Coordinates of N, CA and C and ligand atoms in Angstrom, one line a residue:
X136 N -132.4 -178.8 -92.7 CA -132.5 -178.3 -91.3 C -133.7 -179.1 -90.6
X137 N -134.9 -179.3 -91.5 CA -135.8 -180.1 -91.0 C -135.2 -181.1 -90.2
X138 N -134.3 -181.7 -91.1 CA -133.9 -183.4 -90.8 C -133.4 -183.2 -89.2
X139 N -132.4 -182.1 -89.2 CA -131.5 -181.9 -88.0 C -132.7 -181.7 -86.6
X140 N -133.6 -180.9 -87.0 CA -134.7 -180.5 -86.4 C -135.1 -181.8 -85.6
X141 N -135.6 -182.6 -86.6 CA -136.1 -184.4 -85.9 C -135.3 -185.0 -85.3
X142 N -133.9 -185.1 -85.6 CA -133.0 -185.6 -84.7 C -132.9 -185.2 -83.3
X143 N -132.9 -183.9 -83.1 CA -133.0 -183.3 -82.1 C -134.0 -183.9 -81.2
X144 N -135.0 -183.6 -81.7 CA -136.8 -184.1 -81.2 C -136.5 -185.6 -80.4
X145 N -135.5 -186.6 -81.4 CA -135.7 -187.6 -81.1 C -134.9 -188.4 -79.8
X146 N -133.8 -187.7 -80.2 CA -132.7 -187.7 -79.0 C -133.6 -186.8 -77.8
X147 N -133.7 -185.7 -77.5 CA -134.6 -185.1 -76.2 C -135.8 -186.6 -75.7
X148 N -136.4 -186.9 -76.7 CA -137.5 -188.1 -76.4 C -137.1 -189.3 -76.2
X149 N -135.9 -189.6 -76.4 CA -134.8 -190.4 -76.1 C -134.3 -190.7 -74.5
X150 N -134.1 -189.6 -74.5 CA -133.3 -189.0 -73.1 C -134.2 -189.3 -72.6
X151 N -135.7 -188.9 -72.5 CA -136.5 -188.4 -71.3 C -137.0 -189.9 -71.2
X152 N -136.7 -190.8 -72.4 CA -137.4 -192.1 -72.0 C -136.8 -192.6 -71.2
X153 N -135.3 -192.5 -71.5 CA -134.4 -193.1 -70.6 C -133.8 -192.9 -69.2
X154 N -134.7 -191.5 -68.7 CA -134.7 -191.3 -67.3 C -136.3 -191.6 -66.7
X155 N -136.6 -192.1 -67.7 CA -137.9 -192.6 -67.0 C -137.8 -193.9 -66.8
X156 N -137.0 -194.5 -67.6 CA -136.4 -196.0 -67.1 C -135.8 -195.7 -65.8
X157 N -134.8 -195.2 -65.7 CA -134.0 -194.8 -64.4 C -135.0 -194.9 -63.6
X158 N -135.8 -194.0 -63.4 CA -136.5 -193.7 -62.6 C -137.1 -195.0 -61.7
X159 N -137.6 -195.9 -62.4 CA -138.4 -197.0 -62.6 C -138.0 -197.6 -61.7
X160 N -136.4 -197.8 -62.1 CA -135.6 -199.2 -61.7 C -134.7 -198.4 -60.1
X161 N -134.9 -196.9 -59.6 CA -135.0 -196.7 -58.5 C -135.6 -197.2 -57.4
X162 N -135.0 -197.6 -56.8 CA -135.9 -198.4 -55.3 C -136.2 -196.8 -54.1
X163 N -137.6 -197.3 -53.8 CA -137.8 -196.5 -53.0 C -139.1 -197.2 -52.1
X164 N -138.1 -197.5 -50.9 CA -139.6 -197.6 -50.1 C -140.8 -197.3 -49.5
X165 N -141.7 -198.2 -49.8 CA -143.4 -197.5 -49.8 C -143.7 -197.2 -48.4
X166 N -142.8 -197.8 -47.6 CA -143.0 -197.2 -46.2 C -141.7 -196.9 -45.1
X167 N -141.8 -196.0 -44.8 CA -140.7 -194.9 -43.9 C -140.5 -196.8 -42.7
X168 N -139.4 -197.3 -42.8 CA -138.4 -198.5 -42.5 C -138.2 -197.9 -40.5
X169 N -138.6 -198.4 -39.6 CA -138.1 -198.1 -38.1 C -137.1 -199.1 -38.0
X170 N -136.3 -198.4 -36.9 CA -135.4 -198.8 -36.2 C -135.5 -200.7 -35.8
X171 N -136.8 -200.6 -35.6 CA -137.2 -202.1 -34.9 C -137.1 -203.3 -36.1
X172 N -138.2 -202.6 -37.1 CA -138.2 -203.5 -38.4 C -137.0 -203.9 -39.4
X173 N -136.3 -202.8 -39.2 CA -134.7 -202.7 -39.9 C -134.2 -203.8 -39.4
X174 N -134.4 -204.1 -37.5 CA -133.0 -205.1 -37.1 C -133.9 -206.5 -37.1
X175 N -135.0 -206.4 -37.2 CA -135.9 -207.7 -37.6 C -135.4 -208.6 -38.8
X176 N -135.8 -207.6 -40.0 CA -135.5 -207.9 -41.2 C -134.0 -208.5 -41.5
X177 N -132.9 -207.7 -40.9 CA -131.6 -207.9 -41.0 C -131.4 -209.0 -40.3
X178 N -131.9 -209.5 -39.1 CA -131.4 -211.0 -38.0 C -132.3 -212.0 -39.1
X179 N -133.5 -212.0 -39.5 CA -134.4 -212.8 -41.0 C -133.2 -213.1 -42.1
X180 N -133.2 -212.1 -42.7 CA -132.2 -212.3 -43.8 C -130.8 -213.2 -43.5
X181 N -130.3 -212.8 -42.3 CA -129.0 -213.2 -41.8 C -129.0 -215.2 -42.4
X182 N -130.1 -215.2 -41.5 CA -130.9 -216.7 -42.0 C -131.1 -217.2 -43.1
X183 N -131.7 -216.3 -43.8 CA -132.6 -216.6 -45.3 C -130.9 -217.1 -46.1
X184 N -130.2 -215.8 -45.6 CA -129.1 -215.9 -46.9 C -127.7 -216.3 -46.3
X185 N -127.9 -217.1 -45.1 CA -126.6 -217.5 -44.6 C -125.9 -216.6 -44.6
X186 N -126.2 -215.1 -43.7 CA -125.2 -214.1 -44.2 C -124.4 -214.4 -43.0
X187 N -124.2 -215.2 -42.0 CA -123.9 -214.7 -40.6 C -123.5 -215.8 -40.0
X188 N -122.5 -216.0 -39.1 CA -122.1 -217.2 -38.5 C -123.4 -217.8 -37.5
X189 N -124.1 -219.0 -37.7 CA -125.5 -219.1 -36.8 C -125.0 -220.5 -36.2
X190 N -125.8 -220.3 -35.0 CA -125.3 -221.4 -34.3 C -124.2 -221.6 -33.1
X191 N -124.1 -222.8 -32.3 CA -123.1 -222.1 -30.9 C -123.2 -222.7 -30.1
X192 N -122.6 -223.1 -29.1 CA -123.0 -223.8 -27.8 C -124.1 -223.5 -26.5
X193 N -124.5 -224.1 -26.0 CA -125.5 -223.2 -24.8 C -125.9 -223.8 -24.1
X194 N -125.8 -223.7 -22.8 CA -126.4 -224.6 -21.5 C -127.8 -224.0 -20.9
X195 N -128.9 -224.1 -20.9 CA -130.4 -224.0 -20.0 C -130.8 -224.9 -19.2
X196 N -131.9 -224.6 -18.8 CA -132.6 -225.6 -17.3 C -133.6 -226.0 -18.4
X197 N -134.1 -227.4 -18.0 CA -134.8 -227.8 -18.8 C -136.0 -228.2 -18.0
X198 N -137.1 -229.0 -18.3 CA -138.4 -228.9 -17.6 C -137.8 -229.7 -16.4
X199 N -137.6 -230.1 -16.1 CA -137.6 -231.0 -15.3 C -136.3 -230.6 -14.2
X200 N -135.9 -229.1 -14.3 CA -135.1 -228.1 -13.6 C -133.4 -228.8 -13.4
X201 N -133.5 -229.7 -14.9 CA -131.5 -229.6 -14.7 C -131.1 -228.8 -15.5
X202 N -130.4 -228.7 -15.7 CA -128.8 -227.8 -16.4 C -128.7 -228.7 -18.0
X203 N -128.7 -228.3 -18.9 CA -128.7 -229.5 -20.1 C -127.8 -228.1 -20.8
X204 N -127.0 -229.6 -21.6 CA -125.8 -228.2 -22.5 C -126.0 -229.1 -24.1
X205 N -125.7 -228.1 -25.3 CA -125.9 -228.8 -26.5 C -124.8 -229.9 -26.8
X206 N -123.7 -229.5 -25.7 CA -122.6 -230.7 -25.9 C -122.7 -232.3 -26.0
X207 N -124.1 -232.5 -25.1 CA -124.9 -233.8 -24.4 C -125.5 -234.2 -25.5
X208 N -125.8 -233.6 -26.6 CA -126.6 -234.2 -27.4 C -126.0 -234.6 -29.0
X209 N -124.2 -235.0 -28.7 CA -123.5 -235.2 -29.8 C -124.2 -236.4 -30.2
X210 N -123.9 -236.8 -31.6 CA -124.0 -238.2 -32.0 C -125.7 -238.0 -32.6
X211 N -126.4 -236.9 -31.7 CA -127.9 -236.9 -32.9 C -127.8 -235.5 -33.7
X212 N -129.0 -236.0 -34.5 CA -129.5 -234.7 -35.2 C -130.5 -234.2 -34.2
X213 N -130.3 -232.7 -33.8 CA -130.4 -231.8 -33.0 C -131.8 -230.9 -34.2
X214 N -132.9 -231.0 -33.5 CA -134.0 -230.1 -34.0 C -134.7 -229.0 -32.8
X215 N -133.8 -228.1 -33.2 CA -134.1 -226.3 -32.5 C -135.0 -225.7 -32.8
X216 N -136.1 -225.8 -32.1 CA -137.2 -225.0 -32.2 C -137.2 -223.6 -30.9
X217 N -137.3 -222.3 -31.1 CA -137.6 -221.6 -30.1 C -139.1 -220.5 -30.2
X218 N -139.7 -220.5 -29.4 CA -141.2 -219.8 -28.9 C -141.1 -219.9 -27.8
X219 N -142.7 -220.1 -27.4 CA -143.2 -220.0 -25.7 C -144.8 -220.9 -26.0
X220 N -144.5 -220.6 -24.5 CA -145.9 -221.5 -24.6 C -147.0 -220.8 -25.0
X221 N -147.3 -219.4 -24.7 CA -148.6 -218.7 -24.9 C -148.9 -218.7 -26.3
X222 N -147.9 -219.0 -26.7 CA -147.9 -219.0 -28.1 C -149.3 -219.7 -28.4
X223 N -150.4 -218.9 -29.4 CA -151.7 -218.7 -29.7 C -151.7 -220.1 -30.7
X224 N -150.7 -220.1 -32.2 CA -150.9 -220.7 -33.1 C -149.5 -221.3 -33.6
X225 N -148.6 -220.3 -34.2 CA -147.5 -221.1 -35.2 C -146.7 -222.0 -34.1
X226 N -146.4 -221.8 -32.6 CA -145.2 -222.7 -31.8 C -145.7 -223.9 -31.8
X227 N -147.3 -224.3 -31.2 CA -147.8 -225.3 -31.4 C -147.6 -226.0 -32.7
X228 N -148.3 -225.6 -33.5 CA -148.2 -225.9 -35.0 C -146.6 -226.5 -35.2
X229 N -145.9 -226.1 -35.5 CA -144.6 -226.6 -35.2 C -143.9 -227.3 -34.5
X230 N -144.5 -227.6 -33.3 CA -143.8 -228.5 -32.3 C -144.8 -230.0 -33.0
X231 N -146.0 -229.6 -33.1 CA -146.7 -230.9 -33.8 C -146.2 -231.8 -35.0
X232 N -145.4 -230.5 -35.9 CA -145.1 -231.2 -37.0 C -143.6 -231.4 -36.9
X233 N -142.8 -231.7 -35.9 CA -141.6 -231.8 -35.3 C -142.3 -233.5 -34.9
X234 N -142.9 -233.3 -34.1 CA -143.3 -234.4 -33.3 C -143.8 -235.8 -34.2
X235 N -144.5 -235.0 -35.3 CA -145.2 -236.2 -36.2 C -144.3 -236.5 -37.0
X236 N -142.8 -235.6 -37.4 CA -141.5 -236.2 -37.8 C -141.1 -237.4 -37.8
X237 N -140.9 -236.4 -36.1 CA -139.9 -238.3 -35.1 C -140.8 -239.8 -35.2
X238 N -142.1 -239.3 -35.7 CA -142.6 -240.8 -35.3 C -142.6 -241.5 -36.8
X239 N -142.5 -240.6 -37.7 CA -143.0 -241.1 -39.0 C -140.8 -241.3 -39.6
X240 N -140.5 -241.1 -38.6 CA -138.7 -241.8 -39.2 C -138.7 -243.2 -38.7
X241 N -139.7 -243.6 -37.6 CA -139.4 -244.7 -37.0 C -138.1 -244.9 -36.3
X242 N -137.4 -246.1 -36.4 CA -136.1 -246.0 -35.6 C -134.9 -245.0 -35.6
X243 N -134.9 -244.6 -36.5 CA -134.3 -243.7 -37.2 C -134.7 -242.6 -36.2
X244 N -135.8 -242.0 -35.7 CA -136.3 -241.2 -35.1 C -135.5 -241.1 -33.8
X245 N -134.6 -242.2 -33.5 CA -134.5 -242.2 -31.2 C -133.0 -241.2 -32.0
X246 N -132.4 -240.9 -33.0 CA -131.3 -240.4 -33.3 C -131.4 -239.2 -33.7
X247 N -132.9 -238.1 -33.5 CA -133.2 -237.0 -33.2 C -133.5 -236.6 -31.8
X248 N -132.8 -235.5 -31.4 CA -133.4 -234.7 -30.3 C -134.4 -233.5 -30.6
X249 N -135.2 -233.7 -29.9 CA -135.8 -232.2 -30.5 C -136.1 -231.3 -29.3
X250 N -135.3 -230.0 -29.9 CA -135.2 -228.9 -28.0 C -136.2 -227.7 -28.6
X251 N -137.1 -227.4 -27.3 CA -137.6 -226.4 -27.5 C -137.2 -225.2 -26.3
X252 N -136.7 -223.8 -27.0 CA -136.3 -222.7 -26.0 C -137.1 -222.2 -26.0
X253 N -137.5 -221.7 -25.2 CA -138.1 -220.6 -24.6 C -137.8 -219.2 -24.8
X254 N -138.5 -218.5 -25.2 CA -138.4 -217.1 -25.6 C -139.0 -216.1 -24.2
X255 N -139.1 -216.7 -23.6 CA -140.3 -216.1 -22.7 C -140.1 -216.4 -21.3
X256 N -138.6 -216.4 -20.7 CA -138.3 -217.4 -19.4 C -139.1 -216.8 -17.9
X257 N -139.7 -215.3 -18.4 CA -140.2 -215.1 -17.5 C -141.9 -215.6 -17.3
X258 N -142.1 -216.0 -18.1 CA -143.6 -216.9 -17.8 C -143.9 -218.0 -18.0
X259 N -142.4 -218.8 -18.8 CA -142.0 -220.2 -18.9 C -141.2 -220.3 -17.9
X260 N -141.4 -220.5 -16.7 CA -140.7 -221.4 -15.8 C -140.4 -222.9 -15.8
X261 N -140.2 -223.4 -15.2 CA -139.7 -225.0 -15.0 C -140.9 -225.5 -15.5
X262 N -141.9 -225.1 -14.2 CA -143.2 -225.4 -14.1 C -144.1 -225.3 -15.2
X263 N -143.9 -224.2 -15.9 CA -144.7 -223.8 -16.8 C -144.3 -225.2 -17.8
X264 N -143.1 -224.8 -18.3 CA -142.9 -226.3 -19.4 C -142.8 -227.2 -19.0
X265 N -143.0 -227.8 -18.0 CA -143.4 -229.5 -17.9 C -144.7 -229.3 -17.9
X266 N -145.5 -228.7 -17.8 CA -147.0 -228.7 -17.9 C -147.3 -229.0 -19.9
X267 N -146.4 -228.2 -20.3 CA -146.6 -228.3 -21.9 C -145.9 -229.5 -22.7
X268 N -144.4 -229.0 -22.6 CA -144.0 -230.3 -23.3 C -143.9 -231.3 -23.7
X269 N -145.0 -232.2 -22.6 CA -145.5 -233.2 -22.8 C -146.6 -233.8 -23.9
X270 N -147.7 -232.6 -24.0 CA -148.3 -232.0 -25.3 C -148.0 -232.9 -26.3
X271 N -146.4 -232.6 -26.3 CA -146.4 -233.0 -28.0 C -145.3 -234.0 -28.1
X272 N -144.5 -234.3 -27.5 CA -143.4 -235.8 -27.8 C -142.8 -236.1 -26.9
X273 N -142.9 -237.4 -25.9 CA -142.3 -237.6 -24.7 C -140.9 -237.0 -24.5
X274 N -140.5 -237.3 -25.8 CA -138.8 -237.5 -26.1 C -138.3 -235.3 -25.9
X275 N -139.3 -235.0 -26.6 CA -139.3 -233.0 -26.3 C -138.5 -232.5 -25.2
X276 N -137.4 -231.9 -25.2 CA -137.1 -231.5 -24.1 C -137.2 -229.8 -24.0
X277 N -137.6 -229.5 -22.9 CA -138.8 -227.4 -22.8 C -136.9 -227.1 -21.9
X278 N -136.7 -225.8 -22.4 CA -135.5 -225.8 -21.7 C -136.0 -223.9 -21.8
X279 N -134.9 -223.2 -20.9 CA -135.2 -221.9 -19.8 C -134.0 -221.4 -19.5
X280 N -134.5 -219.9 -18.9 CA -132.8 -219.9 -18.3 C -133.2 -218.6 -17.9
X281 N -132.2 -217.7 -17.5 CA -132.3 -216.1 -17.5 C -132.7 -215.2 -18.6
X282 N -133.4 -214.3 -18.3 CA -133.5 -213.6 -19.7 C -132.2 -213.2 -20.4
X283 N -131.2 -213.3 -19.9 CA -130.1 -212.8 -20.7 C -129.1 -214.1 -21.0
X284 N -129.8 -215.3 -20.2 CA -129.3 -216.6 -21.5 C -129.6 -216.8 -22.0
X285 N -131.4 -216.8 -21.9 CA -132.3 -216.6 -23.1 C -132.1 -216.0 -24.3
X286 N -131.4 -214.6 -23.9 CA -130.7 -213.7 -25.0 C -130.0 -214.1 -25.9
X287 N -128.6 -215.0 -24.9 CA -127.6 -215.3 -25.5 C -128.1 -216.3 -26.9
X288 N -128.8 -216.9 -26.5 CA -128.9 -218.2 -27.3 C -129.7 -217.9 -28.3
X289 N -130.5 -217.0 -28.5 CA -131.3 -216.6 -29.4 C -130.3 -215.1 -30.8
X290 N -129.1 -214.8 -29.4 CA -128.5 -214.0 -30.5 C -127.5 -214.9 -31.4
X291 N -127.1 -216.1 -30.9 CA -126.4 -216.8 -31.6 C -126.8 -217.5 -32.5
X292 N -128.8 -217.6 -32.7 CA -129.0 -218.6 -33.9 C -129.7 -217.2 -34.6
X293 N -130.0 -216.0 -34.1 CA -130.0 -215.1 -34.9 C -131.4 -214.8 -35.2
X294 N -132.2 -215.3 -34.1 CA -133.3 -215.3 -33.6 C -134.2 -213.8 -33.6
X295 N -135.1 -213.6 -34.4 CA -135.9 -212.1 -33.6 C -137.0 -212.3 -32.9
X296 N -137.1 -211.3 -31.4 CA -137.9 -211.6 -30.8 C -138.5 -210.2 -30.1
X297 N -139.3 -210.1 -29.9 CA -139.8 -208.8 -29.1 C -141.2 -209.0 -28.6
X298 N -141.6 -208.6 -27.4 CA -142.8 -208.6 -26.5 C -143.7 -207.6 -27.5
X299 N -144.8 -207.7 -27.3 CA -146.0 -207.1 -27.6 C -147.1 -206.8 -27.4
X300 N -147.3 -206.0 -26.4 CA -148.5 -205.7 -25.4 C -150.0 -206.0 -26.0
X301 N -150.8 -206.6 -25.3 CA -152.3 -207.2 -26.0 C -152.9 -206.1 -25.7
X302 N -153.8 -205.9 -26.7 CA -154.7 -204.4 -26.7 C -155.3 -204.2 -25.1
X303 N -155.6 -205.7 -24.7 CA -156.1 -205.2 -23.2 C -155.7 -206.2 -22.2
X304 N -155.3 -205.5 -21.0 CA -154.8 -205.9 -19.9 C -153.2 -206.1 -19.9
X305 N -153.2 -207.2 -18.8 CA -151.4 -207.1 -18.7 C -151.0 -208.1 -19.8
X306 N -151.2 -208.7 -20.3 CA -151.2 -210.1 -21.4 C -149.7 -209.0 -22.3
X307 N -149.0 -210.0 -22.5 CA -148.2 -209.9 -23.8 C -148.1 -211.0 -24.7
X308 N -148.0 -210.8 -26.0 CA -147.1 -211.7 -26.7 C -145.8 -211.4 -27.3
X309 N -145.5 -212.1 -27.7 CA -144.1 -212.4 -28.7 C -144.2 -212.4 -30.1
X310 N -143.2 -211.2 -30.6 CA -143.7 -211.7 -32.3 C -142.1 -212.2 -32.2
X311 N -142.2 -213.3 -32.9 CA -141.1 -213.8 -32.8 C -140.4 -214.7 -34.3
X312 N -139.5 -214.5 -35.0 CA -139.1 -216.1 -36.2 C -139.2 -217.3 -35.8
X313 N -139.9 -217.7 -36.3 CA -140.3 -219.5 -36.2 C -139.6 -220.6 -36.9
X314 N -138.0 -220.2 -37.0 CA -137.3 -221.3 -37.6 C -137.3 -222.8 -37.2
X315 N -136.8 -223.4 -38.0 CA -136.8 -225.2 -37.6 C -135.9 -225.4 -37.9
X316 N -134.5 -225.2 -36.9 CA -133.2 -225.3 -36.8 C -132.7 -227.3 -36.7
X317 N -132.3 -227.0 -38.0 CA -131.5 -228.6 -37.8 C -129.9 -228.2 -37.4
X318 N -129.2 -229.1 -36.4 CA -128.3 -229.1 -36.2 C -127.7 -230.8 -36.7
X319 N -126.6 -230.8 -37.1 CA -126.2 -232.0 -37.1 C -125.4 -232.6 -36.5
X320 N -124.7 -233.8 -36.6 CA -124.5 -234.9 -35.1 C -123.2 -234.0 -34.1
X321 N -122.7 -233.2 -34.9 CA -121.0 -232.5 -33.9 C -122.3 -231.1 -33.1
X322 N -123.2 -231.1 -33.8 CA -123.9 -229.9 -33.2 C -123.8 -228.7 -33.6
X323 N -123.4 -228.9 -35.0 CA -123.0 -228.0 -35.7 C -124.1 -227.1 -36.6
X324 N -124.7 -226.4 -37.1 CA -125.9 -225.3 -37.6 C -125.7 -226.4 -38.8
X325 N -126.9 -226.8 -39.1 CA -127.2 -227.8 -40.5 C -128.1 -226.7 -41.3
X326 N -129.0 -226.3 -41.2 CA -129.9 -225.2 -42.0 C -131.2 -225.1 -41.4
X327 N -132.1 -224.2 -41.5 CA -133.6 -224.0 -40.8 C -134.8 -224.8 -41.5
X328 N -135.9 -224.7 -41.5 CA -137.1 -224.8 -42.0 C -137.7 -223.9 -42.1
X329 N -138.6 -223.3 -42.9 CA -139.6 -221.9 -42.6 C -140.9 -222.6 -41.4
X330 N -141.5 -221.6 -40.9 CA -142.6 -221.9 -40.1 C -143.6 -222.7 -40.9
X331 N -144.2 -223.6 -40.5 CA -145.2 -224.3 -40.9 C -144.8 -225.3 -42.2
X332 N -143.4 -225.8 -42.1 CA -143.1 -226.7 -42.9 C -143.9 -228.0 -42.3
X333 N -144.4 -228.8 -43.5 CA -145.0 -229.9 -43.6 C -144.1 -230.9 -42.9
X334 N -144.5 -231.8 -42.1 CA -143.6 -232.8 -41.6 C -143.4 -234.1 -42.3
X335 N -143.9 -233.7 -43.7 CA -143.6 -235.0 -44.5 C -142.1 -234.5 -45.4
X336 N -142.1 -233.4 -45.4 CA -141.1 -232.6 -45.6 C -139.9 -232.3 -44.7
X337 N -140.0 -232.2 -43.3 CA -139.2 -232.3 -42.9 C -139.0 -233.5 -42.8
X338 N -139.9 -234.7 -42.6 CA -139.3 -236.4 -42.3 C -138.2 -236.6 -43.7
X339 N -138.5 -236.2 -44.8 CA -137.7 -236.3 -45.8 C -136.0 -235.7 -45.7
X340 N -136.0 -234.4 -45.4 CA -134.8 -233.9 -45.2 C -134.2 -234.8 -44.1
X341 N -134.3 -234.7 -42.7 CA -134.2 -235.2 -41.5 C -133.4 -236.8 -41.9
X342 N -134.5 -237.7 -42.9 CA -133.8 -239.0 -43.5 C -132.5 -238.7 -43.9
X343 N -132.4 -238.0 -44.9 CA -131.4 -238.0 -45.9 C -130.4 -237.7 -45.0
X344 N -130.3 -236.5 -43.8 CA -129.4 -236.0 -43.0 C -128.8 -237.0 -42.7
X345 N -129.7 -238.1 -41.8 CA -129.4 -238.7 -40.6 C -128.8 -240.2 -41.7
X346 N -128.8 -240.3 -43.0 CA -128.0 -241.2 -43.7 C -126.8 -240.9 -45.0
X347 N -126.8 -239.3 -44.0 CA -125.4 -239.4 -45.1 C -124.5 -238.8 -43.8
X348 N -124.8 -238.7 -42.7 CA -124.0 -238.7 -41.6 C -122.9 -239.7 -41.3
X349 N -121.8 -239.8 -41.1 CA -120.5 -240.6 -41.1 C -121.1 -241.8 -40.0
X350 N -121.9 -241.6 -39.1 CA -122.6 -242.7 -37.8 C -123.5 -243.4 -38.7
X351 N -124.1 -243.4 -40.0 CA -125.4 -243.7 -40.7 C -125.1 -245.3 -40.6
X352 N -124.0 -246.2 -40.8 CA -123.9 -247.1 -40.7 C -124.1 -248.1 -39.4
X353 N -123.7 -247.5 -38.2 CA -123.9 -247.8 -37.3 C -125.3 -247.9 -36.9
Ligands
NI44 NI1 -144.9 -218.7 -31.5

């Protein structure tokens, strides 16, 4: 009876280990998830894990107040950057290392476009991005539009963005995804960069694109 006794013992201590494993391997989030961070997270991932058709056609005003469509820019590799100008730290950062790309491909380089949208059309006007653009690569083209083509274009690369009041005064920013959208030569979604990729890193990818593209010969 002893024996049966221990069995007992050992099975119950058994069990109870094995719902403490359970337990363990339960996911439970350490913080109560909002509405806002939920659809942040989910348009990120969409990205991260190719869950979602990205990418699309789109016509804006560009600095210099024409009409430019992504159709115009068949035949290059297409580098999508979207921010604003108030942007404190990562847009800059990014457009620089966009910029120190194109120069470090050399010839290779006139067969990138690089577009920057605007997240922010109501304080990026015409005016506003030709004052900036120039900043960072002659070749840069600042493009704009209505807030709801703004929209559009940002819902099709799957973009998050939302305003964010500065502790003082009227000032907003943008918290926004900082992707580095390569498109390739049909204009078609080629893959992102994370924010603050190294431009020795992107000049690397960007090569290889731009010579296993069916034009590489030419
Ligand atoms: Ni930014």
């Amino acid at each position: 009876m002893a024996g049966a006794r221990t069995v007992v013992i050992a099975c119950v201590a058994a069990l109870a280990a094995g719902a403490g494993v359970m337990a363990a391997f339960q996911y439970t989030s350490p913080v109560e998830i909002d509405h806002e961070s939920l659809r942040k997270a989910r348009l990120m991932e969409d990205v991260m894990f190719s869950r979602a058709a990205i990418g699309g056609p789109f016509s804006l005003t560009d600095h210099q107040g024409r009409r430019r469509g992504l159709e115009e820019f068949r035949g290059k590799v297409v580098v999508l950057y979207f921010g604003y100008t108030f942007c404190p730290d990562v847009c800059p950062a990014d457009l620089v290392a966009i910029s120190k790309m194109i120069e470090a491909l050399g010839p290779a380089g006139e067969r990138v476009q690089p577009l920057f949208v605007t997240l922010d059309p109501e304080r990026d006007t015409v005016e506003q991005l030709a004052l900036y653009v120039p900043h960072f690569h002659p070749r840069l083209i600042g493009l704009t539009g209505t807030v709801e083509e703004v929209g559009t274009v940002a819902e099709r690369y799957k973009l998050y963005f939302k305003k964010v009041q500065a502790r003082e005064g009227p000032h907003y920013y943008l918290d926004h995804s900082a992707y580095i959208y390569l498109l390739d030569e049909q204009g078609r979604y080629y893959g992102t960069f994370p924010p603050g990729t190294w431009p020795e890193r992107l000049t690397s990818v960007v090569w290889e694109l731009l010579h296993t593209l069916p034009t590489a010969a030419r």
